[in-house]
Amino acid sequence: MNKQDQRVGEGAAAYQAGGDMIVHSGMSPGQMTEIMVGLAAQLAFYQLDAQQTVEDRLTLFREEMLKTFAQPGRGNPEAFRDPDFQYMLNDAQIAYARSGDEVVKDTLVDIIARRSLETERSRIAVTLNDAATKVPLLTTNEFAELSLVYVLKHTQNYTVKNFLKLCEYLRSAVMPFVKDISREDASYWHLEAQSCATIDITEVNIWHIFKQRYGGVLGRGFDRTQLESHLPDGQKNALDGFIIPCINDNTKLQPNATRREVFHDVASGAGLTVAQLDNVWNLFEGTTPAQESEQISLFSTHVPDIGLLFGLWQNTPLKNLKLNSVGIAIGHANAVRVTGFDAPLGVWIK
């Protein structure tokens, strides 16, 4: 062994080794101070930069608010005197200033405008207050999912009187959300976590939705013999005033209604029971496509990517998603933003 002899001064350290040595020395207080001063200088720079960004975003938010309130019937300026409304407005501005997300901004502006129309502390006012706090916590995926489920499960377009009008409605009011729908379960879990919806154990088939709301424009029709076979003796002509040539095949017949409940109403004077009317409606409904591939094929010429909608609905929690009042309010506001959809929110939140 080699003899090693070392002398060191005060505050110094000596190391001995018979081979290679790696020494990790701690950072000195002077070095730490130098780094912290440097970081602080950078932080001040970024704070100034962030402050300008915040001011720009707040200016944009206020401009959008003013444009919305300038539209007749969209907002009530007197709401700015209400402390509760001011509180929500302040939180909304802060939320947009933090994110800068255009979807968040536009959705919040619509919710705020609608909230301003509520002059009393109603359930809809409380719901909109709550919705405004949830909007900044959602992404484009969640907005699309809420709007798609809201439009399909909770609304009906009463102007749809034939199959082509239904296709036009799907193109304009439903398909614009499809591109933003997530296939990840986490997106739907997030909606649950934010108390906008629940993933229910039961599922709703998308074709069932179409049949329930627009079944009268989806069937191929029946002939006179089939109709009479579904009517009681002595009443074979009872529905003559409530049956029309089939919309999709004028050589056949169909009930003069777009959905079952309407048929019940219009044919209530025919002298038939509800069960007998249902027999006739079921006859017509049985002429709609039964297989998913046939259903997609029915629409595909007029509604591009309709197969994607069917696939997303079937293979994600969309079919199980049950919106609460907050989810409906956000889905409604986003539908206004994306498609121009509009209807009184009080129809769904009373």
Short mmCIF file of N, CA, C and O in Angstrom, two decimals, residues 95-149:
data_model
loop_
_atom_site.label_atom_id
_atom_site.label_comp_id
_atom_site.label_asym_id
_atom_site.label_seq_id
_atom_site.Cartn_x
_atom_site.Cartn_y
_atom_site.Cartn_z
N ALA A 95 -61.84 32.66 -15.23
CA ALA A 95 -61.67 31.35 -15.85
C ALA A 95 -61.15 31.47 -17.27
O ALA A 95 -60.24 30.74 -17.69
N TYR A 96 -61.74 32.40 -18.04
CA TYR A 96 -61.26 32.56 -19.41
C TYR A 96 -59.87 33.17 -19.46
O TYR A 96 -59.04 32.79 -20.28
N ALA A 97 -59.60 34.11 -18.55
CA ALA A 97 -58.27 34.73 -18.51
C ALA A 97 -57.19 33.70 -18.25
O ALA A 97 -56.07 33.79 -18.76
N ARG A 98 -57.51 32.69 -17.46
CA ARG A 98 -56.53 31.63 -17.17
C ARG A 98 -56.32 30.70 -18.35
O ARG A 98 -55.20 30.29 -18.63
N SER A 99 -57.40 30.35 -19.05
CA SER A 99 -57.28 29.33 -20.09
C SER A 99 -57.06 29.90 -21.49
O SER A 99 -56.29 29.34 -22.28
N GLY A 100 -57.75 30.98 -21.82
CA GLY A 100 -57.66 31.53 -23.17
C GLY A 100 -58.32 30.67 -24.22
O GLY A 100 -58.18 30.91 -25.42
N ASP A 101 -59.08 29.66 -23.79
CA ASP A 101 -59.72 28.73 -24.71
C ASP A 101 -60.96 29.37 -25.34
O ASP A 101 -61.86 29.84 -24.64
N GLU A 102 -61.01 29.40 -26.67
CA GLU A 102 -62.11 30.04 -27.37
C GLU A 102 -63.45 29.35 -27.10
O GLU A 102 -64.49 30.00 -27.00
N VAL A 103 -63.41 28.01 -27.00
CA VAL A 103 -64.64 27.27 -26.71
C VAL A 103 -65.17 27.66 -25.33
O VAL A 103 -66.37 27.88 -25.15
N VAL A 104 -64.28 27.76 -24.37
CA VAL A 104 -64.67 28.17 -23.02
C VAL A 104 -65.29 29.57 -23.05
O VAL A 104 -66.34 29.82 -22.46
N LYS A 105 -64.63 30.48 -23.77
CA LYS A 105 -65.13 31.86 -23.84
C LYS A 105 -66.54 31.92 -24.41
O LYS A 105 -67.45 32.51 -23.80
N ASP A 106 -66.74 31.31 -25.58
CA ASP A 106 -68.03 31.41 -26.25
C ASP A 106 -69.13 30.72 -25.45
O ASP A 106 -70.27 31.21 -25.40
N THR A 107 -68.80 29.59 -24.84
CA THR A 107 -69.80 28.87 -24.05
C THR A 107 -70.17 29.67 -22.81
O THR A 107 -71.35 29.77 -22.44
N LEU A 108 -69.17 30.24 -22.16
CA LEU A 108 -69.43 31.06 -20.98
C LEU A 108 -70.28 32.29 -21.32
O LEU A 108 -71.20 32.65 -20.58
N VAL A 109 -69.98 32.93 -22.43
CA VAL A 109 -70.74 34.12 -22.83
C VAL A 109 -72.21 33.76 -23.03
O VAL A 109 -73.11 34.51 -22.60
N ASP A 110 -72.48 32.63 -23.66
CA ASP A 110 -73.88 32.23 -23.87
C ASP A 110 -74.56 31.94 -22.54
O ASP A 110 -75.71 32.36 -22.31
N ILE A 111 -73.86 31.24 -21.63
CA ILE A 111 -74.44 30.93 -20.32
C ILE A 111 -74.71 32.20 -19.53
O ILE A 111 -75.76 32.36 -18.90
N ILE A 112 -73.76 33.14 -19.56
CA ILE A 112 -73.93 34.41 -18.84
C ILE A 112 -75.11 35.18 -19.39
O ILE A 112 -75.93 35.75 -18.64
N ALA A 113 -75.23 35.24 -20.71
CA ALA A 113 -76.34 35.97 -21.33
C ALA A 113 -77.67 35.36 -20.91
O ALA A 113 -78.63 36.08 -20.58
N ARG A 114 -77.75 34.05 -20.91
CA ARG A 114 -79.00 33.38 -20.52
C ARG A 114 -79.29 33.59 -19.03
O ARG A 114 -80.44 33.75 -18.63
N ARG A 115 -78.22 33.56 -18.24
CA ARG A 115 -78.39 33.79 -16.80
C ARG A 115 -78.94 35.20 -16.54
O ARG A 115 -79.74 35.42 -15.62
N SER A 116 -78.53 36.18 -17.34
CA SER A 116 -78.98 37.56 -17.14
C SER A 116 -80.48 37.70 -17.33
O SER A 116 -81.10 38.65 -16.84
N LEU A 117 -81.10 36.77 -18.04
CA LEU A 117 -82.54 36.84 -18.30
C LEU A 117 -83.36 36.34 -17.11
O LEU A 117 -84.58 36.53 -17.08
N GLU A 118 -82.69 35.69 -16.16
CA GLU A 118 -83.38 35.18 -14.98
C GLU A 118 -83.37 36.24 -13.89
O GLU A 118 -82.35 36.48 -13.25
N THR A 119 -84.49 36.87 -13.68
CA THR A 119 -84.55 37.98 -12.72
C THR A 119 -84.82 37.51 -11.29
O THR A 119 -84.67 38.29 -10.35
N GLU A 120 -85.21 36.26 -11.13
CA GLU A 120 -85.44 35.69 -9.80
C GLU A 120 -84.44 34.57 -9.55
O GLU A 120 -83.80 34.07 -10.47
N ARG A 121 -84.31 34.21 -8.29
CA ARG A 121 -83.41 33.10 -7.94
C ARG A 121 -84.14 31.78 -8.21
O ARG A 121 -84.59 31.08 -7.31
N SER A 122 -84.27 31.46 -9.49
CA SER A 122 -84.99 30.27 -9.92
C SER A 122 -84.03 29.08 -10.02
O SER A 122 -82.82 29.22 -9.90
N ARG A 123 -84.61 27.92 -10.29
CA ARG A 123 -83.77 26.73 -10.46
C ARG A 123 -82.87 26.87 -11.69
O ARG A 123 -81.71 26.43 -11.66
N ILE A 124 -83.38 27.48 -12.72
CA ILE A 124 -82.56 27.65 -13.92
C ILE A 124 -81.41 28.62 -13.66
O ILE A 124 -80.29 28.43 -14.16
N ALA A 125 -81.66 29.65 -12.82
CA ALA A 125 -80.59 30.59 -12.49
C ALA A 125 -79.49 29.89 -11.70
O ALA A 125 -78.29 30.07 -11.97
N VAL A 126 -79.88 29.08 -10.73
CA VAL A 126 -78.90 28.34 -9.92
C VAL A 126 -78.12 27.36 -10.80
O VAL A 126 -76.91 27.20 -10.66
N THR A 127 -78.83 26.71 -11.72
CA THR A 127 -78.17 25.75 -12.62
C THR A 127 -77.15 26.44 -13.51
O THR A 127 -76.04 25.93 -13.71
N LEU A 128 -77.51 27.58 -14.05
CA LEU A 128 -76.57 28.32 -14.91
C LEU A 128 -75.37 28.82 -14.11
O LEU A 128 -74.24 28.83 -14.62
N ASN A 129 -75.58 29.24 -12.87
CA ASN A 129 -74.45 29.61 -12.01
C ASN A 129 -73.49 28.45 -11.87
O ASN A 129 -72.26 28.60 -11.98
N ASP A 130 -74.04 27.27 -11.61
CA ASP A 130 -73.22 26.07 -11.43
C ASP A 130 -72.53 25.70 -12.74
O ASP A 130 -71.34 25.34 -12.76
N ALA A 131 -73.26 25.80 -13.85
CA ALA A 131 -72.69 25.45 -15.15
C ALA A 131 -71.49 26.33 -15.48
O ALA A 131 -70.49 25.86 -16.05
N ALA A 132 -71.56 27.60 -15.12
CA ALA A 132 -70.46 28.53 -15.41
C ALA A 132 -69.18 28.13 -14.68
O ALA A 132 -68.08 28.39 -15.17
N THR A 133 -69.31 27.46 -13.53
CA THR A 133 -68.11 27.02 -12.80
C THR A 133 -67.54 25.74 -13.39
O THR A 133 -66.36 25.44 -13.20
N LYS A 134 -68.36 24.97 -14.12
CA LYS A 134 -67.91 23.70 -14.68
C LYS A 134 -67.28 23.87 -16.07
O LYS A 134 -66.39 23.09 -16.44
N VAL A 135 -67.75 24.85 -16.82
CA VAL A 135 -67.27 25.04 -18.20
C VAL A 135 -65.75 25.11 -18.29
O VAL A 135 -65.14 24.46 -19.15
N PRO A 136 -65.05 25.88 -17.42
CA PRO A 136 -63.59 25.98 -17.56
C PRO A 136 -62.86 24.66 -17.27
O PRO A 136 -61.67 24.55 -17.56
N LEU A 137 -63.57 23.68 -16.70
CA LEU A 137 -62.95 22.42 -16.32
C LEU A 137 -63.12 21.34 -17.39
O LEU A 137 -62.69 20.21 -17.21
N LEU A 138 -63.74 21.70 -18.52
CA LEU A 138 -64.01 20.73 -19.58
C LEU A 138 -63.18 21.03 -20.81
O LEU A 138 -62.75 22.16 -21.03
N THR A 139 -62.97 20.00 -21.63
CA THR A 139 -62.26 20.17 -22.90
C THR A 139 -63.25 20.11 -24.05
O THR A 139 -64.44 19.83 -23.85
N THR A 140 -62.75 20.32 -25.24
CA THR A 140 -63.60 20.27 -26.43
C THR A 140 -64.31 18.93 -26.54
O THR A 140 -65.47 18.87 -26.98
N ASN A 141 -63.66 17.85 -26.12
CA ASN A 141 -64.29 16.52 -26.17
C ASN A 141 -65.55 16.48 -25.32
O ASN A 141 -66.61 16.02 -25.78
N GLU A 142 -65.45 16.94 -24.09
CA GLU A 142 -66.59 16.89 -23.19
C GLU A 142 -67.74 17.80 -23.67
O GLU A 142 -68.91 17.44 -23.56
N PHE A 143 -67.38 18.97 -24.21
CA PHE A 143 -68.43 19.85 -24.75
C PHE A 143 -69.19 19.12 -25.86
O PHE A 143 -70.42 19.17 -25.91
N ALA A 144 -68.46 18.47 -26.75
CA ALA A 144 -69.09 17.77 -27.88
C ALA A 144 -69.98 16.63 -27.39
O ALA A 144 -71.09 16.42 -27.91
N GLU A 145 -69.51 15.89 -26.41
CA GLU A 145 -70.28 14.75 -25.89
C GLU A 145 -71.57 15.22 -25.23
O GLU A 145 -72.64 14.62 -25.45
N LEU A 146 -71.49 16.28 -24.45
CA LEU A 146 -72.70 16.81 -23.81
C LEU A 146 -73.69 17.30 -24.86
O LEU A 146 -74.90 17.05 -24.76
N SER A 147 -73.20 18.01 -25.87
CA SER A 147 -74.10 18.55 -26.90
C SER A 147 -74.73 17.45 -27.74
O SER A 147 -75.93 17.51 -28.07
N LEU A 148 -73.94 16.45 -28.11
CA LEU A 148 -74.47 15.37 -28.94
C LEU A 148 -75.58 14.62 -28.20
O LEU A 148 -76.66 14.37 -28.76
N VAL A 149 -75.32 14.27 -26.96
CA VAL A 149 -76.33 13.55 -26.18
C VAL A 149 -77.54 14.43 -25.93
O VAL A 149 -78.68 13.98 -26.00
#
